[in-house]
CSV table of C-alpha atoms in Angstrom, one decimal:
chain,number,residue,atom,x,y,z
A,183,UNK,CA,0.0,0.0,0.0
A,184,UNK,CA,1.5,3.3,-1.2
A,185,UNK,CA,1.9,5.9,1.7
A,186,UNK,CA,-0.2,9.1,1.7
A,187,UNK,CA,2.5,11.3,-0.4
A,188,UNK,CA,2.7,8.6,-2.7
A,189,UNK,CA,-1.4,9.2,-3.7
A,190,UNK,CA,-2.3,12.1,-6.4
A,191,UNK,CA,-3.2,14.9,-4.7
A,192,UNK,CA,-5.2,16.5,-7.5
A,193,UNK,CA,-9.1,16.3,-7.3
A,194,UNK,CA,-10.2,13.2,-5.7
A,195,UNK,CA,-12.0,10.4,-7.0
A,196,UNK,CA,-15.2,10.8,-4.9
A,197,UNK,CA,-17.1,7.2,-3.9
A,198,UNK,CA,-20.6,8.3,-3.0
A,199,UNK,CA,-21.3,5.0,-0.4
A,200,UNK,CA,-19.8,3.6,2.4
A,201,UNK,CA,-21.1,0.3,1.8
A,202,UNK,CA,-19.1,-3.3,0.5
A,203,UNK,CA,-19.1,-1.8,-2.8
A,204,UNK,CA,-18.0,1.5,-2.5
A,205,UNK,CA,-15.3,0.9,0.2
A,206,UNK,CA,-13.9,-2.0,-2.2
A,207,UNK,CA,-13.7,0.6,-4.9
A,208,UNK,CA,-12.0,3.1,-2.1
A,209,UNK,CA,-9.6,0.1,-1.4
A,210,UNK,CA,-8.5,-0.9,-4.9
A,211,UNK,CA,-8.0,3.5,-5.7
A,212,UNK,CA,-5.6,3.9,-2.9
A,213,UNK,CA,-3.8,0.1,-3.2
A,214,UNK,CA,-2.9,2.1,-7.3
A,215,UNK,CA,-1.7,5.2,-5.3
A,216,UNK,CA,-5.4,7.2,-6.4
A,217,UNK,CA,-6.8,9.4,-3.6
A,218,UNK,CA,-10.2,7.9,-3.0
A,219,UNK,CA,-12.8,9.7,-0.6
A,220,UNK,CA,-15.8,8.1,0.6
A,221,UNK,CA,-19.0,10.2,1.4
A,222,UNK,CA,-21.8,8.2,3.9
A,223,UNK,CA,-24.6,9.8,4.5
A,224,UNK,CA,-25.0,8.0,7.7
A,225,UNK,CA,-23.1,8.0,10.6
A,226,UNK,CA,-21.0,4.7,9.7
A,227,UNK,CA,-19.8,2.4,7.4
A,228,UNK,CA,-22.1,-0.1,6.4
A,229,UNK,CA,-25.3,1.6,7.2
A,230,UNK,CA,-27.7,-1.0,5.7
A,231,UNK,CA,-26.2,-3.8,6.9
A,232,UNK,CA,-26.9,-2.7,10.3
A,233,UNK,CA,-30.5,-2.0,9.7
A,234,UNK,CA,-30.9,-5.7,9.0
A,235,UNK,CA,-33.2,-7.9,10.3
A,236,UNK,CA,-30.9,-10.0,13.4
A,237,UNK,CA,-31.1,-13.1,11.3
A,238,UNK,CA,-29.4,-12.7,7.9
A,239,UNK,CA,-26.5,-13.9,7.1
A,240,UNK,CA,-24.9,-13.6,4.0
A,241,UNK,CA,-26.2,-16.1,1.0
A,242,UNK,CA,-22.8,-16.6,-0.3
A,243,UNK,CA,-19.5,-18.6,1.3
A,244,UNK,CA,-17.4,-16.3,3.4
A,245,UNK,CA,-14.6,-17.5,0.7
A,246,UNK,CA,-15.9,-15.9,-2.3
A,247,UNK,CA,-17.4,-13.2,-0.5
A,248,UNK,CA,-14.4,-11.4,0.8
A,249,UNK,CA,-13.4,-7.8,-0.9
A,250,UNK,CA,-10.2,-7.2,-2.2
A,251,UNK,CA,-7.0,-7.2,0.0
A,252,UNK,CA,-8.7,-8.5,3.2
A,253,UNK,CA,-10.4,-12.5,3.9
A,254,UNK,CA,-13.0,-12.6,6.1
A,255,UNK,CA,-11.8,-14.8,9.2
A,256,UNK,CA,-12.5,-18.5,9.5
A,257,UNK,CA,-14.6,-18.1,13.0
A,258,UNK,CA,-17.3,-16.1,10.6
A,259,UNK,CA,-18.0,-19.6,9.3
A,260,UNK,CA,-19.3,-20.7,6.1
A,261,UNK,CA,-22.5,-18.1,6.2
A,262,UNK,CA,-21.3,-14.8,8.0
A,263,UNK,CA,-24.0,-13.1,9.8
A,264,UNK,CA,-25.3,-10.2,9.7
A,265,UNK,CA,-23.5,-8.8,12.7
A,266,UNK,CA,-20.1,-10.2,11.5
A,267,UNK,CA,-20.5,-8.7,7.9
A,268,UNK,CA,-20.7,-4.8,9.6
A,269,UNK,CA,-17.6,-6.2,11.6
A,270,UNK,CA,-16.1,-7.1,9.0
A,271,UNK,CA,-16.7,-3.7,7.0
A,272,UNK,CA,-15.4,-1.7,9.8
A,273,UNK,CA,-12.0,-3.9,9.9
A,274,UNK,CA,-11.5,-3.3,6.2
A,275,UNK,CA,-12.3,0.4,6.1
A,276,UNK,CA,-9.4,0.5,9.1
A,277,UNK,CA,-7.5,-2.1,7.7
A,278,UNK,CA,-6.8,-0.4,4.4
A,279,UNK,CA,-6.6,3.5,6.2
A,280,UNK,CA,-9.7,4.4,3.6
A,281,UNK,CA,-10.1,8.4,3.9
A,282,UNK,CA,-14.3,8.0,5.1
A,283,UNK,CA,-16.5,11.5,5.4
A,284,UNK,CA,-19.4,10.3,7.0
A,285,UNK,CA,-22.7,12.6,8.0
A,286,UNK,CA,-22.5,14.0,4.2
A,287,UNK,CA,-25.1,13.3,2.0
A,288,UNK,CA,-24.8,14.0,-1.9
A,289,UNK,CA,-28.3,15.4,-3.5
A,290,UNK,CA,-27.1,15.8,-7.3
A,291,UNK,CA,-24.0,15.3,-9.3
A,292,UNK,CA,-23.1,17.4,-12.5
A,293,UNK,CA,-20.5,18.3,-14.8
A,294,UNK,CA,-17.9,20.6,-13.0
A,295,UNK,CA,-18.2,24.1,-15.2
A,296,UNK,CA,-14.9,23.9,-17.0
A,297,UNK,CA,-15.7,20.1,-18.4
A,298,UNK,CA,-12.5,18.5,-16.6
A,299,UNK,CA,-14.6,16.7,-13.9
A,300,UNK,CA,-17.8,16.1,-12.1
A,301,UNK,CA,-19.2,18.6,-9.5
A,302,UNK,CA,-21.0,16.8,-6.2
A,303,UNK,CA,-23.8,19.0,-4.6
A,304,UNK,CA,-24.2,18.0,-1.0
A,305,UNK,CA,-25.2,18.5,2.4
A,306,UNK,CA,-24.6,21.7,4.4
A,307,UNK,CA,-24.4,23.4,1.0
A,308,UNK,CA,-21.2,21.6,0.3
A,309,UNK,CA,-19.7,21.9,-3.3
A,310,UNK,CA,-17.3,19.1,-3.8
A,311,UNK,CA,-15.1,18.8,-7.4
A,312,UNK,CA,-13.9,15.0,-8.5
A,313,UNK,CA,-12.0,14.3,-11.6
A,314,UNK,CA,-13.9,10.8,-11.0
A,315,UNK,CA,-16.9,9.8,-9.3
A,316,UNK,CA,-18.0,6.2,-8.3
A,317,UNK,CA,-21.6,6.2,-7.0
A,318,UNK,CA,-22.1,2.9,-4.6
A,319,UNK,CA,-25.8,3.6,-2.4
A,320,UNK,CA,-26.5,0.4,-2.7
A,321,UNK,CA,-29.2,-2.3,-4.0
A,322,UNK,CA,-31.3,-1.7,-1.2
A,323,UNK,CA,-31.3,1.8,-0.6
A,324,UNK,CA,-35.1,3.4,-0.5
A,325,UNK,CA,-37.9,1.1,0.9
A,326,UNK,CA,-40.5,0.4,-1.3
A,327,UNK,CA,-44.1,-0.1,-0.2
A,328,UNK,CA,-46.7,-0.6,-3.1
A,329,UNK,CA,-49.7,2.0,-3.1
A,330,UNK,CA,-52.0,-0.4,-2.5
A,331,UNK,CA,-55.6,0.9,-2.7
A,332,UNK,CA,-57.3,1.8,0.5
A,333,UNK,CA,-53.5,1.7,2.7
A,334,UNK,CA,-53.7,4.9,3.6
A,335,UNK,CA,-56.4,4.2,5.8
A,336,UNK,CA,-55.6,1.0,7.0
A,337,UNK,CA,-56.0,1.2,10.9
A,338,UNK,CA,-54.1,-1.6,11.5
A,339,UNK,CA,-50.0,-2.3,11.6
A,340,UNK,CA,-48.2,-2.1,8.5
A,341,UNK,CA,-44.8,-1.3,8.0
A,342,UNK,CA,-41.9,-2.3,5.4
A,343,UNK,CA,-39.6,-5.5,6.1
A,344,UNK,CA,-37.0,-3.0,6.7
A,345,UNK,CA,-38.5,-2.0,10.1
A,346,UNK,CA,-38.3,-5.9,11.1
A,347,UNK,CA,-35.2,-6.7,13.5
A,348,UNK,CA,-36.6,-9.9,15.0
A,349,UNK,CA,-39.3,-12.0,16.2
A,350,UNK,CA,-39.8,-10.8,19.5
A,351,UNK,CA,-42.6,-8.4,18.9
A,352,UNK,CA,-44.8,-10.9,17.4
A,353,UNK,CA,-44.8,-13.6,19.4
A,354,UNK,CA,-48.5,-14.7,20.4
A,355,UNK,CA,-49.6,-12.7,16.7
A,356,UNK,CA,-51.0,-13.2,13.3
A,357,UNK,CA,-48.8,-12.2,10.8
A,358,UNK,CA,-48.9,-11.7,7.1
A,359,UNK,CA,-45.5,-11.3,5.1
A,360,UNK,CA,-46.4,-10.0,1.9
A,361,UNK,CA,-43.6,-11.3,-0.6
A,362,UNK,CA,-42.1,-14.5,-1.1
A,363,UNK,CA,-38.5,-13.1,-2.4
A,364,UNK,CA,-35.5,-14.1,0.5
A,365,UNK,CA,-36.2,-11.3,2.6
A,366,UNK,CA,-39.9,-12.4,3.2
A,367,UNK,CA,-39.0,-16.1,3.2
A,368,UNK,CA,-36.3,-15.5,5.9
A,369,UNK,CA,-38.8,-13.4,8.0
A,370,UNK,CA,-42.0,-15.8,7.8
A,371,UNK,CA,-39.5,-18.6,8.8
A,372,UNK,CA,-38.1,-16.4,11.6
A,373,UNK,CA,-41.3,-15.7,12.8
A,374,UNK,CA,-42.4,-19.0,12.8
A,375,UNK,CA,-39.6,-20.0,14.9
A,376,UNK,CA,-40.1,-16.7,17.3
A,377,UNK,CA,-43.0,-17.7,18.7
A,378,UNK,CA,-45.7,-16.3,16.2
A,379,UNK,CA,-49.2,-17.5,16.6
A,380,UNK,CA,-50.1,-18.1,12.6
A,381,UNK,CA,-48.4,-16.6,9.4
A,382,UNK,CA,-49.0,-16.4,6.5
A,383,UNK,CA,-46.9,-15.3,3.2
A,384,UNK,CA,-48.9,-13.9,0.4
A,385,UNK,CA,-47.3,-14.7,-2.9
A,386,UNK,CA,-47.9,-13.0,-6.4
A,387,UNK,CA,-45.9,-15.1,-8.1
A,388,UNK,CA,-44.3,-17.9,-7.1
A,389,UNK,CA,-41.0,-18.3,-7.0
A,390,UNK,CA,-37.5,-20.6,-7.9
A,391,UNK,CA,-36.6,-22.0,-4.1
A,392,UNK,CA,-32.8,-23.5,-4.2
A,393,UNK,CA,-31.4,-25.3,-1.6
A,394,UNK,CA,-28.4,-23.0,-0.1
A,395,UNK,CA,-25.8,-25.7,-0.6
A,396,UNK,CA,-26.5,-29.8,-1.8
A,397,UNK,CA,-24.0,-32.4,-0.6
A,398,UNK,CA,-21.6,-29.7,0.3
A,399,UNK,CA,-21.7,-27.4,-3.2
A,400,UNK,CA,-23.4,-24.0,-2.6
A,401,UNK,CA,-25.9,-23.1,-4.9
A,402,UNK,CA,-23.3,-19.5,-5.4
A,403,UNK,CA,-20.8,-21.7,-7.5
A,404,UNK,CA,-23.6,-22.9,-9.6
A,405,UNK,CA,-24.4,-19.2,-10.7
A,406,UNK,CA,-21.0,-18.9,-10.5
A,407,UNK,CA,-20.6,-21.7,-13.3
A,408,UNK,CA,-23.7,-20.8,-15.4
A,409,UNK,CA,-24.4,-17.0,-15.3
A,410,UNK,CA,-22.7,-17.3,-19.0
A,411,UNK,CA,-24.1,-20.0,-20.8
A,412,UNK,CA,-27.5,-19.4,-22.5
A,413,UNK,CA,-30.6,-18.7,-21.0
A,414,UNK,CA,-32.5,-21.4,-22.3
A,415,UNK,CA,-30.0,-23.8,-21.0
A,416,UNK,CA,-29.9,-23.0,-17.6
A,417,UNK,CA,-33.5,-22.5,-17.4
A,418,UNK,CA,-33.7,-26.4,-18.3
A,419,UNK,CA,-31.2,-27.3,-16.1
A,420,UNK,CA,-32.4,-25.2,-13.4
A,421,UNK,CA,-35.7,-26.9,-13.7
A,422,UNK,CA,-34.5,-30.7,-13.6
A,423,UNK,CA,-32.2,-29.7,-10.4
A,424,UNK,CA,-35.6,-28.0,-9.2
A,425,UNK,CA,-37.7,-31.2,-9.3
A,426,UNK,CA,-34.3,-33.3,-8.0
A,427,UNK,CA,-33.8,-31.5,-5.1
A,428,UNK,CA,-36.8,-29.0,-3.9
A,429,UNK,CA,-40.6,-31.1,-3.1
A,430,UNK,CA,-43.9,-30.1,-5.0
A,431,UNK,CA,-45.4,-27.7,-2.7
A,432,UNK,CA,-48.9,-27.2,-4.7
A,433,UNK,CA,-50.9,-29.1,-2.4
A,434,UNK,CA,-49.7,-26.4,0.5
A,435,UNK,CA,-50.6,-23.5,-1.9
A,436,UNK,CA,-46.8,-22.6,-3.2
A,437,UNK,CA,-46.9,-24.4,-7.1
A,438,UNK,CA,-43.4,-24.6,-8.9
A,439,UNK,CA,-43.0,-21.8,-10.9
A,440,UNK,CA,-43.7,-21.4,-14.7
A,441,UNK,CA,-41.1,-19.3,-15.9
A,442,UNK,CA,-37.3,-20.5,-15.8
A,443,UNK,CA,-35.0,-19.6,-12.9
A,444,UNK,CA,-32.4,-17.9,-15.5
A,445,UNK,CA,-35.6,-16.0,-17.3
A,446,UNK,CA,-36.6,-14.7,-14.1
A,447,UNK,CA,-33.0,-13.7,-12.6
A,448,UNK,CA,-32.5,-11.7,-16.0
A,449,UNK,CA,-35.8,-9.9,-14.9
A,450,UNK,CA,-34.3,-8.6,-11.5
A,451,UNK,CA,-35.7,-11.8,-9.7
A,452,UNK,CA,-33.6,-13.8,-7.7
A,453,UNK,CA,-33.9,-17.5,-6.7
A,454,UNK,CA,-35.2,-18.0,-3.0
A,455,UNK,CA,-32.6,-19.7,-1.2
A,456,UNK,CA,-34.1,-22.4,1.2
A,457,UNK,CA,-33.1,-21.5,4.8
A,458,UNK,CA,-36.3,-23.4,6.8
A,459,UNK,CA,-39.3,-22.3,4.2
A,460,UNK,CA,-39.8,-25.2,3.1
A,461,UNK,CA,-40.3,-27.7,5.8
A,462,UNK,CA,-42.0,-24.4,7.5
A,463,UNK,CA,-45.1,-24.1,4.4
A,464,UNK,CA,-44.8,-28.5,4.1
A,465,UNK,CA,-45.9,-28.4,8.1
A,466,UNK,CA,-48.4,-25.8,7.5
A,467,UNK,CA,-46.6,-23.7,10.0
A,468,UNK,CA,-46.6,-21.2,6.8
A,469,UNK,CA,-49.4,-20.8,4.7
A,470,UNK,CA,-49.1,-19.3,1.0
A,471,UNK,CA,-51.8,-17.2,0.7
A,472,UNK,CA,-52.8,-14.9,-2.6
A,473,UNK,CA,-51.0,-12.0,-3.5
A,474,UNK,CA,-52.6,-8.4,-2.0
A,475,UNK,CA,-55.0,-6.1,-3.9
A,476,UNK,CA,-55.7,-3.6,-1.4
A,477,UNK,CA,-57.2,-2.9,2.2
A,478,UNK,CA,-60.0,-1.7,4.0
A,479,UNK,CA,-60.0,0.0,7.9
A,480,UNK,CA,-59.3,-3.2,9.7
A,481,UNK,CA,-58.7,-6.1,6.8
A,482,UNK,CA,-56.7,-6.5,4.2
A,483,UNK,CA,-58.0,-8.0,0.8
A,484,UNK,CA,-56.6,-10.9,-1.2
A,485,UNK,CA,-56.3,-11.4,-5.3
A,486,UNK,CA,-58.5,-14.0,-4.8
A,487,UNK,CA,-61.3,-12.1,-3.2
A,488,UNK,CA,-60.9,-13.4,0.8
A,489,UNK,CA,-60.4,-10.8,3.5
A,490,UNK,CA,-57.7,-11.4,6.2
A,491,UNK,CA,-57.3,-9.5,9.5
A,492,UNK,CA,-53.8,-9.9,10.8
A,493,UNK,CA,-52.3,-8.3,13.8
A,494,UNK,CA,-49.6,-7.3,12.0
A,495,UNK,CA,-48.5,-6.8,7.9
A,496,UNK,CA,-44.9,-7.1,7.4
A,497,UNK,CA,-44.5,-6.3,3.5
A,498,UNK,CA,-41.1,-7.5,1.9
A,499,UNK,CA,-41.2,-5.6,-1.1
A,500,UNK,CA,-38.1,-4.7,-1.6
A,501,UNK,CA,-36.4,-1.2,-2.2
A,502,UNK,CA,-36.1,1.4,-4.9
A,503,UNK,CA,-32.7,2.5,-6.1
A,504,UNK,CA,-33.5,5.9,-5.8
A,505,UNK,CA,-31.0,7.6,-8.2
A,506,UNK,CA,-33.0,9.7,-10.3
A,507,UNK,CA,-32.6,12.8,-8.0
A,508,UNK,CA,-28.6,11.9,-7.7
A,509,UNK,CA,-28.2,11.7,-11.6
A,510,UNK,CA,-31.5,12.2,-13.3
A,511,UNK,CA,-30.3,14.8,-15.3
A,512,UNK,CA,-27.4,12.8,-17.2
A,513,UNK,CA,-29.2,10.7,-18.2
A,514,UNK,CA,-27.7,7.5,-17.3
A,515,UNK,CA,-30.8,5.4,-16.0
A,516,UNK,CA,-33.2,3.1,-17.6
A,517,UNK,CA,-36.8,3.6,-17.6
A,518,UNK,CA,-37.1,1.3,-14.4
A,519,UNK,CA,-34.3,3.9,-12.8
A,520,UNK,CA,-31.3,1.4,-13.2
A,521,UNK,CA,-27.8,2.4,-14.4
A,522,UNK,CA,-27.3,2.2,-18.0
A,523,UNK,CA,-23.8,0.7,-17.4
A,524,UNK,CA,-21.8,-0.7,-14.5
A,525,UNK,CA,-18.9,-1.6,-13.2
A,526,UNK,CA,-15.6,0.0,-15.5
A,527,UNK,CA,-17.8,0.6,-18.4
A,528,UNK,CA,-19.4,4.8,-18.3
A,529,UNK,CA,-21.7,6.1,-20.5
A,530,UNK,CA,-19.7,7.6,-23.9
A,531,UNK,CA,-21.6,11.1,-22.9
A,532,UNK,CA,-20.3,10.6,-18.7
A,533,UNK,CA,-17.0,9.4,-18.6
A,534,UNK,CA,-15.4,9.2,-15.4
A,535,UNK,CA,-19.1,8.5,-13.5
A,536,UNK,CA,-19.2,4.8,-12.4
A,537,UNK,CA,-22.0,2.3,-11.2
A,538,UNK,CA,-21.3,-0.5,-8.6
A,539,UNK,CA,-23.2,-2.5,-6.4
A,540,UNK,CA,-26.4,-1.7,-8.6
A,541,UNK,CA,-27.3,-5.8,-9.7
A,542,UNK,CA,-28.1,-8.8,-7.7
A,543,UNK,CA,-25.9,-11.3,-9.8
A,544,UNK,CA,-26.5,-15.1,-9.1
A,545,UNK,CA,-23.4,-15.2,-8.7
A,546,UNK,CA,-23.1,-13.2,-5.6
A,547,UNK,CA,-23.2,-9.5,-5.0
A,548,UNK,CA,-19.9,-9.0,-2.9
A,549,UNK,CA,-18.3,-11.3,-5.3
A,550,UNK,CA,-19.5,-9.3,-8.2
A,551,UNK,CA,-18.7,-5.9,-6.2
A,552,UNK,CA,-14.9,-7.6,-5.8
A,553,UNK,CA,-14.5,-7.8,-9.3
A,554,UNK,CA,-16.1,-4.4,-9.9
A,555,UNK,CA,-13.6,-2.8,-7.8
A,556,UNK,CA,-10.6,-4.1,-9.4
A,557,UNK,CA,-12.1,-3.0,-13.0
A,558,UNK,CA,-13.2,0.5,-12.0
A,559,UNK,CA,-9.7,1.1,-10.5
A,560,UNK,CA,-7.9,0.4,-13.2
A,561,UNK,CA,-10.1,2.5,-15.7
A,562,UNK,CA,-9.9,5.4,-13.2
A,563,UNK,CA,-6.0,5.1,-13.0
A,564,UNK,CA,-6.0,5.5,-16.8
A,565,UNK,CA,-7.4,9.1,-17.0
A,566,UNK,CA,-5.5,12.0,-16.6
A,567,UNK,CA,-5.5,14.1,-13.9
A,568,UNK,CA,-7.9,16.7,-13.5
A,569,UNK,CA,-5.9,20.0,-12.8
């Protein structure tokens, strides 16, 4: 690691994020002697790994989901959990002496006026200039909660999964989890084991359930393996494996799906990996239920026309990337507010502005971020020097 006169000390490369992406990209910068500088808007590294629910852990193998220049230790175990994943992000900002501004919250990014850089609007009426900027707020960054008709004036308790910490609250209650991706699997499963009276899962569409790991292979090195082979093909594979390894849950209300796994991963939907839901819906401890349409006061009513009065609605429906405020105006997004590009490629009419962290790759997203980090350095090192 090159020592702090060795780094440029012309603009910085700004890294909007303090998450696994963007302190991998910070890392790799300052291992090629670039002056990276990290801008959190919260108060630490890592911010939404902390606001996790207690039980996560990490879908991938601690092995392949270490970032560049730092393993995550062997007592983490296979799975790390949630609690070691933030401990292990505030080791490798330390580790690697990463220059981190936290409290500092970026609102829009544009052009700097003379054309050499990229001008950061931010908190406190800050004006920052970067002859680079890598923009990692992460996958899960806004909570999204459908506008369901009627929730406004719902009298009962709704709230987003990302409210959910644990069990604990719910013991003794009904509970609906509306959506059956791996954050509302994990949570019906873990309230089922907390203590909860009756939940249910309501389910739109029904989706590709893996097992974690079979005979000691996790399912990671299978995306690993196939995330570059043709669609088609893994989509029949994936089914055969399906029917090999997962049971026919239609009887218990959750049919195999009807699209391929591979089809629906390109669509932004990833495979539910199995961590107790399926011995939880085959003992009727979870029960699929129909997808919501919209609510009343005091009940909430299902696609197929039945009305439901839980205690309590947890809805896991995921999170909006919320970047069209941070670069809007460039016009780098898709129409579903995704980065064009990602990783070392720019867009030809914004170079120097970077996307990581912005896909959820079968193949793992620190795994993925890893390997962004490596690329984006090495494009950045290549430009000149703003002056």
């Amino acid at each position: 690691m090159p020592d702090d006169f060795a780094l440029t000390n012309d603009r910085p490369v700004y890294v909007i994020g303090g998450g696994p992406g963007g302190l991998a990209v910070a890392a790799v910068l300052r291992e090629r002697g670039v002056r990276a500088v990290v801008l959190e808007k919260s108060e630490a590294v890592g911010a939404s790994w902390r606001r996790h629910y207690e039980r996560l852990r990490l879908h991938t193998t601690r092995r392949k989901s270490a970032l560049p220049g730092l393993t995550m230790p062997r007592s983490f175990g296979r799975w790390v959990a949630r609690a070691d994943v933030v401990r292990y992000l505030e080791t490798y900002a330390a580790h690697h002496e990463l220059e981190i501004v936290t409290g500092v919250e970026v609102t829009r990014i544009e052009r700097s006026p003379d054309g050499s850089g990229w001008l950061l609007h931010a908190t406190g009426g800050r004006e920052l200039t970067g002859r680079a900027v890598v923009v990692a707020t992460g996958h899960n960054h806004t909570p999204r909660l459908p506008a369901w008709p009627g929730r406004e004036s719902y009298g009962g308790d709704l709230r987003h999964a990302s409210e959910y910490r644990d069990a604990g609250p719910y013991a003794g209650k009904d509970v609906l989890v509306v959506g059956a991706g791996n954050t509302g699997a994990e949570i019906a499963v873990d309230l089922v084991e907390g203590g909860a009276a009756r939940v249910r899962l309501a389910i739109r569409t029904a989706p590709h359930i893996v097992r974690r790991s079979t005979a000691g292979w996790p399912a990671q090195s299978t995306g690993i393996l196939v995330r570059r082979l043709p669609v088609w093909s893994v989509d029949l594979a994936g089914g055969l494996m399906g029917r090999l390894t997962t049971p026919d849950l239609s009887a218990q209300g959750l049919p195999r799906p009807d699209t391929g796994l591979y089809s629906r991963v390109r669509q932004g939907a990833i495979p539910v990996q199995d961590v107790g839901l399926i011995s939880a819906v085959r003992a009727g401890r979870v029960e699929p239920v129909a997808a919501v349409e919209s609510f009343t006061e005091d009940a909430v009513v299902l696609a197929d026309g039945s009305r439901i009065t839980p205690d309590a609605v947890i809805a896991a429906t995921g999170y909006d990337r919320a970047l069209e405020g941070l670069v809007g105006d460039l016009a780098v997004l898709d129409d579903r507010g995704r980065p064009l590009v990602h990783g070392a490629r720019t867009p030809k009419h914004a170079p120097g502005l970077y996307f990581t962290g912005f896909t959820n790759p079968i193949s793992g997203m620190f795994r993925e971020m890893a390997l962004d980090a490596r690329r984006i350095a090495k494009a950045v090192s290549r430009l000149q020097p703003s002056r």
